[in-house]
Amino acid sequence: MTDFDPVELKRIRWHSRRGLLELDLVLERFLAQRFDSLSPAEMSAYKALLELPDNDFLDVVNAKMDLDDPEVMQIVEILRAI
Amino acid sequence: MGVPVRRFDAVIVGGGGAGLRAALQLSESGLKTAVLSKVFPTRSHTVAAQGGISASLGNVQEDRWEWHMFDTVKGSDWLGDQDAIEFMCRKAPEAVIELEHFGMPFDRLENGKIYQRPFGGHTQHNGQTPVQRACAAADRTGHAMLHTLYQRNVRANTQFFVEWMALDLIRDADGDVVGVTALEMETGEVFILHAKAVLFATGGAGRIYAASTNAFINTGDGLGMCVRAGIPLEDMEFWQFHPTGVAGAGVLITEGVRGEGGILLNSNGERFMERYAPNLKDLAPRDFVSRSMELEVLEGRGCGPNKDHVLLKLDHLGPDIIKQRLPGIREIAIKFAGVDPIKEPIPVIPTCHYMMGGIPTNYRGEVVTPKDGNHESRVNGFFAAGECACASVHGANRLGTNSLLDLVVFGKSAGDSMVEYIKNEMPTWKDLPADAADRSLARIARLDNQKNGEEVTDVRTAMQRTVQSRAGVFRNSANLALGVTEIKEVAERAKVMQIKDKSKVFNTARVEALEMENLIEIAVATMISAEARQESRGAHAHDDFPTRNDEVWMKHTLYYGENRSLTYKPVHTKPLSVDYIPPKERTF
Ligand SMILES: Cc1cc2nc3c(=O)[nH]c(=O)nc-3n(C[C@H](O)[C@H](O)[C@H](O)COP(=O)(O)OP(=O)(O)OC[C@H]3O[C@@H](n4cnc5c(N)ncnc54)[C@H](O)[C@@H]3O)c2cc1C
């Protein structure tokens, strides 16, 4: 995670607070279990996911929708399984 | 003191539906308007609203605002203020059409008009027959509303302060509101936002309960700020519960599951709703099902190791029906309950959904408190709208889809009142008091210096357990009295909460501690208000006082934080233009 300074990591954590409870719950688990061990590339992919509107993000997590970027999809797979 | 000051005509705290609608009125009238939000506005909790927004457009079936008004008054169990209810229901069609003109993508009929769905509690001819009154944008109504209003505000030059957390309300020696203090999360700096008028639109506080459908952001900051600034909270004993939230998670399982034949079971495997509601069984009204579920748990027939929930069984429907007719439910159950409903029942409990009480306002969005014998004296410069406000249109129980309506109608009305106030009464800013930021700075300093204190998560858990077990869907005197004692103990622990991370920049631990200081005020207000109300009305179901008592209790509660005391004020029985709708028994 050398590419991300601690402040950026905290910002990403805050951006994991969403408007939908379902997402809060999934991302809370993700932050507790996986966040600290993400590689820089994975962290960038997670950041990209956080840019999605909440409803799309939930559809992605619930496997109703996939995304094109394979690196982002790797994080999505973690979120789907968590 | 070296706290930087920024000046605006109007400061709006909250970028959900209510805050955005109000901001639009102000910006479009040329006033310099700031909107603060803890998160990006379109991620406000309004995004969660799926069901729709009500308005008597009559596009599908004949409808009238008077019938909408009747349903709302009845839904409120006669605790709603009838002037505010008339105002909202009359304005509803215009408000929805305005959203349509703003570009909100409502579902449409073939003739191009807005489609309207059926929804519980919406009727024609004052309760006679169901009517289709809910307007929706697919299952994304809240999302569509937020995006539409946000874009409009950008065009109108509203200034957004995203990831700014308002900390405290600033009142001067006259008691007038002259601004707020706020924390810029990015830098950890505290600012004073000096304003001619301030509006709170900070949303609900469902996180005081252990079981809540609300996202983590719903910490009721506006209410906490009011309590600290000496402004009372109205009707805090009234919280709406949804019967089927996933136990331990809160995520909603829609009513549709029971509609398709899902049934509720206790630990003996008994379909207990047959006992409580021999006709409607599992499809009895929400509050009735919730209460029956809670009774089963209280009487020891709950399921699981802690005997704290019941089971929603649907495996008998077969995998095809579950997959075809109830899409999404299986995923929710697997993800949040860890069970596959095709094989196993889902653990569910009644779950806190909506806060009917809040900051006392009138239908103009002005915050009003008792003063010199007047029950509703205006707090100059202070306005509130949305779930944090109590106008009061929802009274003791909110009707589905009336909340989104409340946001836009009272958001706009409050915005108009602010424009008027600023233009007619506040040509310039009132002076800031010398100690404007002291309270906020002291709160932060205490957190930074606290040693040997309590962890925020421990205090939060204790609060949520207390409120859930003592002021849940089913209440009684003994339990409520215990709850008051217990929540006061938790409040003492909250005074010594500590955080490990003392850094300034983007310190989310600090933000969560500050939020917790708001939640605990609301939890105390809820317990004390609930303990005092000796009747059953709407969402306040009291075992020792099982009926509504209009003679004594048709009145609004006001809770004051300083000495944790209560006063009461009358319900408005005079609508604006139509006849009073006198109380009746609420039967279905
Ligand atoms: C799952 C679910 C489904 C629902 N469905 C419907 C429905 O179909 N129809 C309906 O009518 N109602 C529905 N409701 C209720 C309705 O969604 C809410 O009551 C409503 O959206 C609240 O809007 P608001 O503008 O008052 O607050 P919110 O949308 O919650 O916005 C609050 C804003 O205040 C900001 N804020 C809070 N504190 C601070 C602070 N200290 N500093 C700065 N900013 C702050 C937040 O960042 C946010 O921008 C539903 C509720 C839930 C939980």
XYZ file of C-alpha atoms and ligand atoms in Angstrom:
723
model
C 0.000 0.000 0.000
C 3.016 2.235 -0.403
C 1.254 4.360 -3.011
C -1.397 5.470 -0.588
C -0.633 7.816 2.222
C -2.450 7.283 5.498
C -4.729 10.249 4.944
C -5.846 8.874 1.594
C -6.593 5.548 3.242
C -8.743 7.251 5.841
C -10.549 9.137 3.110
C -11.260 5.880 1.314
C -12.612 4.459 4.552
C -14.976 7.405 4.940
C -16.100 7.056 1.334
C -17.123 3.535 2.264
C -19.965 5.093 4.269
C -22.916 4.912 1.925
C -26.561 5.868 1.698
C -27.716 2.235 1.702
C -27.500 0.005 4.750
C -26.760 -3.075 2.601
C -23.601 -1.441 1.309
C -22.569 -0.209 4.751
C -22.765 -3.769 6.039
C -20.811 -5.326 3.180
C -18.161 -2.625 3.167
C -17.843 -2.749 6.961
C -16.900 -6.422 6.670
C -14.567 -5.677 3.799
C -12.827 -2.904 5.738
C -12.396 -5.153 8.750
C -11.240 -8.253 6.900
C -9.520 -7.226 3.691
C -8.810 -3.531 3.419
C -5.465 -3.493 5.224
C -3.959 -6.160 3.007
C -4.941 -4.733 -0.388
C -2.174 -4.170 -2.934
C -1.900 -0.670 -4.437
C -3.581 -1.886 -7.612
C -6.429 -3.407 -5.629
C -6.780 -0.236 -3.604
C -7.113 1.784 -6.805
C -9.735 -0.639 -8.043
C -11.677 -0.319 -4.791
C -11.470 3.472 -5.034
C -12.953 3.296 -8.510
C -15.849 1.208 -7.204
C -16.606 3.798 -4.553
C -17.288 6.304 -7.317
C -20.390 4.369 -8.384
C -23.825 5.656 -7.402
C -25.130 3.627 -4.456
C -27.829 1.757 -6.370
C -25.458 0.678 -9.129
C -22.871 -0.294 -6.551
C -25.414 -2.509 -4.786
C -26.506 -4.089 -8.072
C -22.864 -4.904 -8.760
C -22.378 -6.391 -5.292
C -25.603 -8.396 -5.682
C -24.347 -9.757 -9.029
C -27.159 -8.149 -11.001
C -24.592 -6.198 -12.966
C -20.920 -6.666 -13.916
C -18.276 -4.079 -14.720
C -15.806 -4.073 -17.610
C -12.547 -3.533 -15.769
C -11.135 -6.939 -14.721
C -9.167 -5.471 -11.816
C -12.276 -3.833 -10.423
C -14.171 -7.090 -10.919
C -11.607 -8.844 -8.713
C -12.600 -6.575 -5.829
C -16.249 -7.068 -6.740
C -15.777 -10.827 -6.403
C -14.378 -10.315 -2.901
C -17.358 -8.143 -1.992
C -19.799 -10.676 -3.399
C -18.246 -13.462 -1.332
C -17.761 -11.579 1.906
C -10.267 33.127 19.227
C -8.615 32.057 16.001
C -11.502 30.180 14.503
C -11.925 31.175 10.853
C -15.300 32.611 9.896
C -17.095 32.279 6.574
C -20.232 34.200 5.766
C -23.312 33.231 3.822
C -26.848 34.481 3.575
C -28.097 30.997 4.329
C -26.460 27.854 5.656
C -28.161 24.515 5.124
C -26.966 21.520 7.045
C -27.816 18.398 5.067
C -27.747 17.538 1.392
C -30.550 14.965 1.264
C -33.908 15.592 -0.393
C -35.048 18.188 2.144
C -31.804 20.182 2.245
C -31.439 20.223 -1.526
C -35.021 21.323 -2.105
C -34.672 24.180 0.378
C -31.301 25.247 -1.013
C -32.795 25.575 -4.455
C -35.327 28.181 -3.284
C -32.553 30.239 -1.737
C -29.988 30.012 -4.519
C -32.555 30.661 -7.213
C -33.602 33.828 -5.446
C -30.024 35.012 -5.612
C -28.974 34.453 -2.015
C -25.524 33.139 -1.190
C -26.269 29.661 0.040
C -24.032 26.968 1.488
C -25.016 23.317 1.848
C -22.964 21.205 4.245
C -22.971 17.449 4.047
C -21.037 14.702 5.796
C -21.074 12.724 2.541
C -21.481 13.552 -1.114
C -25.099 14.786 -1.374
C -26.313 12.050 -3.705
C -25.141 9.499 -1.142
C -27.509 10.863 1.480
C -29.928 8.370 2.934
C -32.756 9.612 0.708
C -31.128 7.347 -1.892
C -32.588 4.342 -0.032
C -36.218 5.285 -0.704
C -37.717 2.904 -3.235
C -41.452 2.843 -2.672
C -42.280 6.262 -4.025
C -43.748 9.672 -3.294
C -47.456 10.239 -2.778
C -49.642 12.833 -4.487
C -53.334 12.798 -5.362
C -52.703 13.298 -9.065
C -55.538 10.945 -9.887
C -53.719 9.692 -12.973
C -54.771 6.070 -12.532
C -57.887 6.382 -10.411
C -59.938 9.261 -9.120
C -58.187 10.885 -6.198
C -58.397 14.087 -4.159
C -56.038 15.824 -1.779
C -58.796 15.738 0.849
C -58.691 11.925 0.789
C -54.917 11.997 1.055
C -55.334 14.316 4.006
C -57.787 11.953 5.665
C -55.413 9.006 5.248
C -52.545 11.019 6.703
C -54.557 12.215 9.705
C -55.782 8.685 10.368
C -52.286 7.256 9.851
C -50.954 9.778 12.368
C -53.512 8.429 14.878
C -54.707 12.024 15.321
C -51.388 13.328 16.584
C -50.575 15.087 13.299
C -51.168 18.841 13.025
C -54.058 19.240 10.612
C -52.925 22.588 9.208
C -49.551 21.112 8.237
C -51.195 17.971 6.881
C -53.591 19.978 4.732
C -50.686 22.098 3.505
C -48.668 19.030 2.506
C -51.470 17.089 0.833
C -52.719 20.124 -1.087
C -49.247 20.959 -2.323
C -48.397 17.352 -3.226
C -49.555 17.303 -6.870
C -47.771 20.581 -7.598
C -44.608 19.349 -5.858
C -44.484 16.127 -7.853
C -45.183 17.868 -11.151
C -42.452 20.328 -10.342
C -40.020 17.430 -9.843
C -41.145 16.093 -13.209
C -40.410 19.462 -14.796
C -36.999 19.460 -13.133
C -36.357 16.262 -15.088
C -37.063 13.522 -12.559
C -37.659 10.318 -14.565
C -40.974 9.110 -13.159
C -42.552 5.893 -14.455
C -45.266 6.750 -16.970
C -48.607 5.577 -18.213
C -49.177 5.039 -21.920
C -50.842 8.447 -22.142
C -47.597 10.011 -20.917
C -48.847 10.896 -17.448
C -47.020 9.812 -14.295
C -47.868 6.225 -13.322
C -49.098 5.645 -9.763
C -48.731 2.470 -7.694
C -50.885 1.097 -4.904
C -49.464 1.438 -1.406
C -50.686 0.506 2.077
C -52.907 3.128 3.688
C -53.789 5.073 0.512
C -57.553 5.205 0.021
C -60.462 6.890 -1.769
C -63.510 8.343 -0.020
C -61.879 8.547 3.404
C -60.872 4.970 3.927
C -63.375 3.220 1.643
C -61.323 1.670 -1.165
C -57.608 1.484 -1.987
C -56.252 4.020 -4.459
C -53.059 4.205 -6.523
C -51.300 7.312 -5.270
C -47.557 6.549 -5.122
C -45.390 8.001 -7.896
C -42.102 6.253 -8.447
C -39.032 6.186 -10.631
C -38.679 2.398 -10.915
C -37.230 1.205 -7.600
C -34.950 4.234 -7.449
C -37.245 7.074 -6.501
C -35.009 8.554 -3.814
C -31.949 8.279 -6.015
C -33.711 9.999 -8.911
C -34.923 12.771 -6.622
C -31.463 13.426 -5.207
C -29.801 13.535 -8.616
C -32.447 15.818 -10.060
C -32.262 18.255 -7.167
C -28.472 18.151 -6.987
C -28.090 19.044 -10.679
C -30.549 21.870 -10.289
C -28.598 23.259 -7.342
C -25.331 23.122 -9.226
C -26.985 25.190 -11.943
C -28.266 27.667 -9.366
C -24.774 28.097 -7.886
C -25.425 26.586 -4.501
C -22.054 26.166 -2.770
C -21.450 22.653 -1.504
C -19.239 21.849 1.449
C -18.857 18.115 1.104
C -17.372 16.142 3.984
C -18.040 18.956 6.372
C -19.702 18.030 9.636
C -21.738 20.649 11.469
C -20.933 20.448 15.181
C -23.069 22.988 17.008
C -25.704 25.630 16.526
C -24.670 29.202 17.343
C -27.278 31.291 19.168
C -26.729 34.838 20.360
C -27.859 36.468 23.597
C -31.369 36.971 22.159
C -31.589 33.262 21.441
C -31.478 33.942 17.700
C -29.598 31.545 15.460
C -26.648 33.190 13.720
C -24.718 30.243 12.314
C -23.124 26.879 12.988
C -19.693 25.562 13.788
C -18.433 22.871 11.468
C -15.516 20.495 11.103
C -13.840 20.230 7.730
C -12.918 16.566 7.722
C -10.162 16.954 5.138
C -8.137 19.254 7.399
C -9.599 18.680 10.849
C -10.138 22.449 11.173
C -13.166 23.919 12.899
C -14.888 26.824 11.136
C -17.676 29.204 12.003
C -20.272 29.544 9.275
C -21.937 32.861 9.962
C -25.420 33.135 8.459
C -28.572 35.210 8.429
C -30.607 32.019 8.500
C -29.790 28.357 9.161
C -31.766 25.291 8.097
C -31.304 21.807 9.488
C -32.102 18.933 7.132
C -29.931 16.318 8.786
C -32.241 13.325 8.391
C -33.205 10.578 10.827
C -31.528 8.929 13.791
C -32.537 5.288 13.424
C -29.103 4.200 14.593
C -30.154 4.616 18.240
C -31.760 1.181 17.856
C -29.814 -2.081 17.628
C -32.070 -3.167 14.791
C -32.410 -0.428 12.197
C -33.042 -0.200 8.473
C -31.129 3.096 8.451
C -27.639 3.457 6.986
C -24.776 4.225 9.393
C -24.928 7.913 8.505
C -28.297 8.414 10.246
C -27.021 9.697 13.559
C -29.474 12.546 14.067
C -26.827 15.248 14.342
C -29.326 18.073 13.938
C -31.300 16.877 16.943
C -28.173 16.550 19.081
C -27.176 20.099 18.154
C -30.637 21.342 19.130
C -30.549 19.654 22.516
C -27.167 21.210 23.278
C -28.460 24.615 22.163
C -31.538 24.511 24.407
C -34.090 23.753 21.695
C -36.622 21.045 22.610
C -37.375 17.896 20.604
C -40.956 16.988 19.754
C -42.689 13.582 19.986
C -39.518 11.552 20.312
C -41.393 8.499 21.623
C -42.714 7.781 18.133
C -40.554 5.528 15.950
C -41.929 3.453 13.116
C -40.917 -0.203 12.936
C -40.898 -2.497 9.970
C -41.782 -6.059 11.039
C -39.302 -7.954 8.934
C -35.745 -6.743 9.150
C -33.039 -9.424 9.020
C -32.038 -10.128 12.640
C -28.622 -8.709 13.433
C -28.388 -6.755 10.164
C -31.536 -4.636 9.783
C -31.826 -5.080 6.031
C -35.479 -5.015 5.001
C -37.329 -8.063 3.732
C -40.262 -6.569 1.845
C -43.886 -7.151 2.730
C -44.152 -8.921 -0.624
C -42.587 -12.037 0.870
C -45.534 -12.555 3.174
C -47.826 -11.574 0.315
C -46.459 -14.512 -1.658
C -47.127 -16.902 1.226
C -44.150 -16.572 3.556
C -45.112 -17.242 7.189
C -43.744 -16.310 10.603
C -42.837 -19.041 13.116
C -41.832 -19.026 16.787
C -39.385 -21.383 18.519
C -42.106 -24.059 18.796
C -42.530 -23.954 15.038
C -45.979 -22.419 15.566
C -47.462 -20.029 13.014
C -48.242 -17.582 15.794
C -49.963 -14.936 13.678
C -52.946 -17.295 13.411
C -53.448 -16.707 17.112
C -53.176 -12.895 17.006
C -54.959 -12.223 13.721
C -57.104 -15.216 12.772
C -58.234 -13.574 9.509
C -55.339 -11.606 8.132
C -52.678 -13.754 9.841
C -49.205 -12.828 8.557
C -50.641 -10.007 6.461
C -52.049 -7.947 9.325
C -50.894 -4.289 9.413
C -47.207 -3.588 10.038
C -47.463 -2.380 13.614
C -49.735 -5.273 14.560
C -47.396 -7.914 13.156
C -44.424 -6.207 14.816
C -46.105 -6.230 18.199
C -47.121 -9.873 17.900
C -43.551 -10.824 17.006
C -42.165 -8.932 19.964
C -44.691 -10.583 22.290
C -43.517 -14.003 21.177
C -39.943 -13.028 22.003
C -40.894 -11.450 25.344
C -42.819 -14.563 26.338
C -39.811 -16.776 25.693
C -40.773 -18.198 22.317
C -38.045 -16.415 20.388
C -35.593 -18.380 18.264
C -31.816 -18.686 18.180
C -29.316 -18.962 21.039
C -30.502 -15.681 22.556
C -34.182 -16.378 21.813
C -34.348 -12.897 20.355
C -35.967 -13.275 16.935
C -38.621 -15.207 15.016
C -38.381 -17.015 11.697
C -39.753 -16.151 8.292
C -40.303 -19.402 6.463
C -40.617 -19.577 2.706
C -39.053 -22.894 1.687
C -42.569 -24.355 1.316
C -43.100 -22.025 -1.648
C -40.507 -23.973 -3.609
C -37.342 -22.698 -5.315
C -39.116 -21.560 -8.499
C -41.518 -19.157 -6.812
C -38.771 -17.828 -4.574
C -36.509 -17.160 -7.529
C -39.195 -15.821 -9.877
C -41.492 -13.813 -7.673
C -39.120 -12.701 -4.955
C -35.954 -11.686 -6.726
C -33.296 -10.280 -4.461
C -34.696 -11.850 -1.305
C -32.566 -14.946 -1.622
C -29.409 -12.841 -2.036
C -30.301 -10.704 0.966
C -30.967 -13.777 3.104
C -27.749 -15.500 2.079
C -25.639 -12.398 2.447
C -27.042 -10.880 5.612
C -28.621 -13.786 7.482
C -26.303 -16.517 6.260
C -29.237 -18.756 5.276
C -30.600 -19.895 1.938
C -34.379 -19.370 2.168
C -34.941 -22.208 -0.281
C -33.806 -24.521 2.497
C -34.010 -22.597 5.756
C -36.157 -19.855 7.339
C -34.821 -16.291 7.658
C -34.315 -14.894 11.183
C -36.254 -11.606 11.416
C -37.152 -8.997 14.007
C -39.152 -5.748 14.017
C -36.686 -3.114 12.905
C -36.612 0.631 13.462
C -37.367 2.407 10.208
C -38.447 6.038 10.620
C -38.383 8.828 13.210
C -41.719 10.620 13.443
C -40.525 13.153 16.036
C -37.852 15.795 15.678
C -37.180 19.510 15.752
C -40.490 21.347 16.319
C -41.520 23.377 13.268
C -44.671 24.836 11.761
C -45.725 24.257 8.162
C -43.588 27.202 7.101
C -40.503 25.305 8.211
C -39.826 27.763 11.036
C -38.524 26.225 14.246
C -40.950 27.058 17.036
C -40.618 26.667 20.803
C -42.717 27.725 23.791
C -41.983 31.206 25.081
C -43.888 33.621 27.315
C -47.095 31.635 27.200
C -46.987 31.172 23.423
C -46.667 27.467 22.572
C -45.069 28.200 19.248
C -42.832 31.177 19.272
C -40.434 31.387 16.336
C -36.705 30.900 16.936
C -35.387 33.718 14.767
C -33.088 32.578 12.006
C -33.708 28.867 12.512
C -35.535 26.490 10.176
C -35.793 22.713 9.759
C -37.205 20.290 7.193
C -37.287 16.594 6.347
C -37.014 13.640 8.687
C -35.185 15.700 11.345
C -38.140 18.084 11.599
C -41.536 17.561 13.215
C -44.087 19.736 11.371
C -45.980 17.566 12.505
C -47.487 15.695 9.568
C -46.681 12.118 10.567
C -47.919 12.401 14.140
C -47.722 9.039 15.863
C -47.247 7.025 12.698
C -46.069 7.866 9.188
C -47.915 6.781 6.087
C -45.706 5.107 3.483
C -44.418 7.506 0.755
C -45.333 10.581 2.801
C -41.735 11.149 3.812
C -40.386 11.929 0.353
C -43.352 14.233 -0.042
C -42.550 15.909 3.274
C -38.974 16.544 2.041
C -39.981 18.454 -1.070
C -43.048 20.258 0.258
C -41.514 21.428 3.523
C -38.052 21.818 2.008
C -39.531 24.314 -0.429
C -41.744 25.956 2.169
C -38.811 26.400 4.568
C -36.713 27.782 1.708
C -39.414 30.327 0.912
C -39.703 31.319 4.573
C -35.935 31.804 4.733
C -35.893 33.976 1.630
C -38.642 36.117 3.142
C -36.918 36.315 6.504
C -33.561 37.275 5.024
C -35.022 39.844 2.630
C -37.492 41.413 5.040
C -35.967 41.040 8.471
C -32.224 40.411 8.146
C -30.644 42.915 5.782
C -27.316 42.194 7.430
C -25.698 39.648 9.743
C -26.249 39.760 13.472
C -23.005 39.757 15.450
C -21.503 36.461 16.446
C -21.272 35.929 20.184
C -17.696 35.953 21.512
C -17.940 32.335 22.586
C -19.450 31.137 19.292
C -17.100 28.206 18.832
C -16.268 27.421 22.452
C -18.645 24.536 22.918
C -17.447 22.745 19.800
C -13.784 23.320 20.571
C -14.318 22.042 24.102
C -15.993 18.896 22.792
C -13.053 18.182 20.529
C -10.494 19.014 23.212
C -12.204 16.689 25.641
C -12.075 13.845 23.141
C -8.395 14.498 22.515
C -7.502 14.610 26.195
C -9.724 11.856 27.536
C -7.802 9.082 29.267
C -9.061 5.848 30.851
C -12.417 6.471 29.246
C -14.922 4.398 27.316
C -14.612 3.105 23.781
C -17.117 4.646 21.382
C -18.252 1.261 20.047
C -18.929 -0.063 23.560
C -21.057 2.936 24.457
C -22.904 2.731 21.143
C -23.662 -0.950 21.642
C -24.910 -0.333 25.187
C -27.160 2.488 23.958
C -28.571 0.455 21.080
C -29.302 -2.549 23.305
C -31.045 -0.391 25.881
C -33.235 1.453 23.412
C -34.058 -1.738 21.525
C -35.055 -3.709 24.603
C -36.789 -0.929 26.552
C -38.393 1.247 23.886
C -39.054 -1.278 21.148
C -42.340 -1.913 19.427
C -43.931 -3.155 22.589
C -43.683 -1.108 25.735
C -44.745 -1.297 29.366
C -44.268 0.876 32.443
C -41.756 -1.336 34.239
C -39.585 -1.770 31.171
C -39.697 1.907 30.270
C -38.735 2.933 33.806
C -35.770 0.569 33.679
C -34.884 1.980 30.298
C -34.769 5.526 31.649
C -32.368 4.506 34.423
C -30.226 2.489 32.055
C -29.986 5.093 29.318
C -28.953 7.739 31.846
C -26.118 5.415 32.880
C -25.088 5.002 29.264
C -25.193 8.797 28.874
C -22.703 9.088 31.747
C -20.403 6.687 29.938
C -20.776 8.755 26.768
C -19.350 11.736 28.628
C -16.006 9.959 28.920
C -15.769 8.417 25.474
C -12.236 8.315 24.137
C -10.532 7.857 20.794
C -7.089 6.430 20.089
C -6.456 8.326 16.881
C -5.785 11.951 17.797
C -4.634 13.048 14.351
C -6.309 16.052 12.774
C -6.651 15.162 9.150
C -9.584 12.950 8.118
C -9.963 11.518 11.561
C -13.043 9.356 11.160
C -12.775 8.046 14.724
C -13.330 11.592 15.925
C -16.283 12.030 13.603
C -17.874 8.840 14.912
C -17.376 9.943 18.510
C -18.975 13.301 17.754
C -21.881 11.515 16.067
C -22.270 9.303 19.111
C -22.610 12.412 21.270
C -25.654 13.260 19.150
C -27.134 9.768 19.190
C -27.054 9.537 22.962
C -29.026 12.780 23.333
C -31.707 11.320 21.079
C -31.729 8.008 22.900
C -32.263 9.765 26.236
C -35.007 11.959 24.727
C -36.721 8.863 23.329
C -36.677 6.907 26.591
C -37.883 9.806 28.724
C -40.620 10.847 26.299
C -41.800 7.253 25.913
C -41.853 6.561 29.628
C -44.112 9.529 30.241
C -46.786 8.808 27.635
C -49.388 6.649 29.361
C -51.525 5.610 26.417
C -51.187 3.697 23.165
C -51.158 5.788 20.015
C -49.725 4.912 16.620
C -46.230 3.560 17.022
C -46.267 3.973 20.807
C -47.886 0.720 21.964
C -48.091 0.602 25.747
C -49.118 -2.683 27.342
C -50.313 -1.072 30.587
C -52.330 1.585 28.727
C -53.565 -0.273 25.673
C -55.925 2.371 24.277
C -55.634 5.863 22.911
C -56.645 8.513 25.418
C -57.505 11.660 23.489
C -58.748 13.534 26.498
C -55.418 13.492 28.268
C -52.871 12.642 25.620
C -53.860 14.290 22.369
C -50.847 16.555 22.716
C -47.276 16.815 21.511
C -44.380 16.003 23.799
C -41.498 18.477 24.065
C -38.248 17.199 25.572
C -35.633 19.615 26.926
C -32.064 18.393 27.295
C -30.789 20.775 30.023
C -32.760 19.198 32.829
C -34.176 16.262 30.877
C -37.684 17.565 31.429
C -40.876 17.371 29.406
C -43.618 19.810 28.577
C -46.548 19.392 26.207
C -48.281 21.484 23.580
C -51.646 21.085 21.851
C -52.138 19.321 18.541
C -53.303 21.718 15.809
C -56.916 20.822 15.225
C -57.647 23.620 12.759
C -56.843 22.808 9.153
C -56.160 25.760 6.831
C -59.377 25.664 4.820
C -61.345 22.466 5.372
C -63.207 21.060 8.365
C -61.435 19.390 11.249
C -61.228 15.622 10.933
C -62.366 14.438 14.366
C -60.772 11.407 16.013
C -62.061 7.929 15.321
C -60.819 4.540 16.291
C -58.032 3.417 13.975
C -59.264 0.122 12.578
C -58.396 -1.606 9.341
C -34.852 1.594 3.506
C -35.714 2.828 3.481
C -36.658 3.006 2.485
C -37.474 4.142 2.458
N -38.399 4.283 1.461
C -39.187 5.389 1.436
C -40.142 5.579 0.387
O -40.247 4.764 -0.525
N -40.920 6.687 0.391
C -40.807 7.639 1.373
O -41.531 8.614 1.328
N -39.895 7.501 2.373
C -39.085 6.392 2.421
N -38.167 6.261 3.428
C -37.933 7.385 4.340
C -37.149 8.492 3.629
O -36.233 7.920 2.735
C -36.366 9.401 4.571
O -37.187 9.801 5.609
C -35.861 10.643 3.848
O -35.135 10.273 2.709
C -35.008 11.558 4.703
O -34.536 12.633 3.912
P -33.816 13.912 4.527
O -33.544 14.855 3.420
O -34.584 14.388 5.688
O -32.455 13.329 5.107
P -31.299 12.445 4.451
O -31.546 12.050 3.061
O -30.991 11.388 5.442
O -30.104 13.473 4.390
C -29.462 13.965 5.550
C -28.335 14.850 5.099
O -27.780 15.525 6.208
C -26.394 15.436 6.173
N -25.923 15.577 7.551
C -26.364 14.941 8.648
N -25.701 15.367 9.730
C -24.836 16.307 9.305
C -23.872 17.121 9.952
N -23.650 17.049 11.272
N -23.140 17.974 9.207
C -23.326 18.049 7.863
N -24.226 17.308 7.211
C -24.975 16.448 7.931
C -26.092 14.123 5.517
O -24.791 14.105 4.983
C -27.178 14.113 4.445
O -26.747 14.863 3.340
C -37.341 5.116 3.469
C -36.392 4.948 4.463
C -35.594 3.810 4.494
C -34.599 3.648 5.603
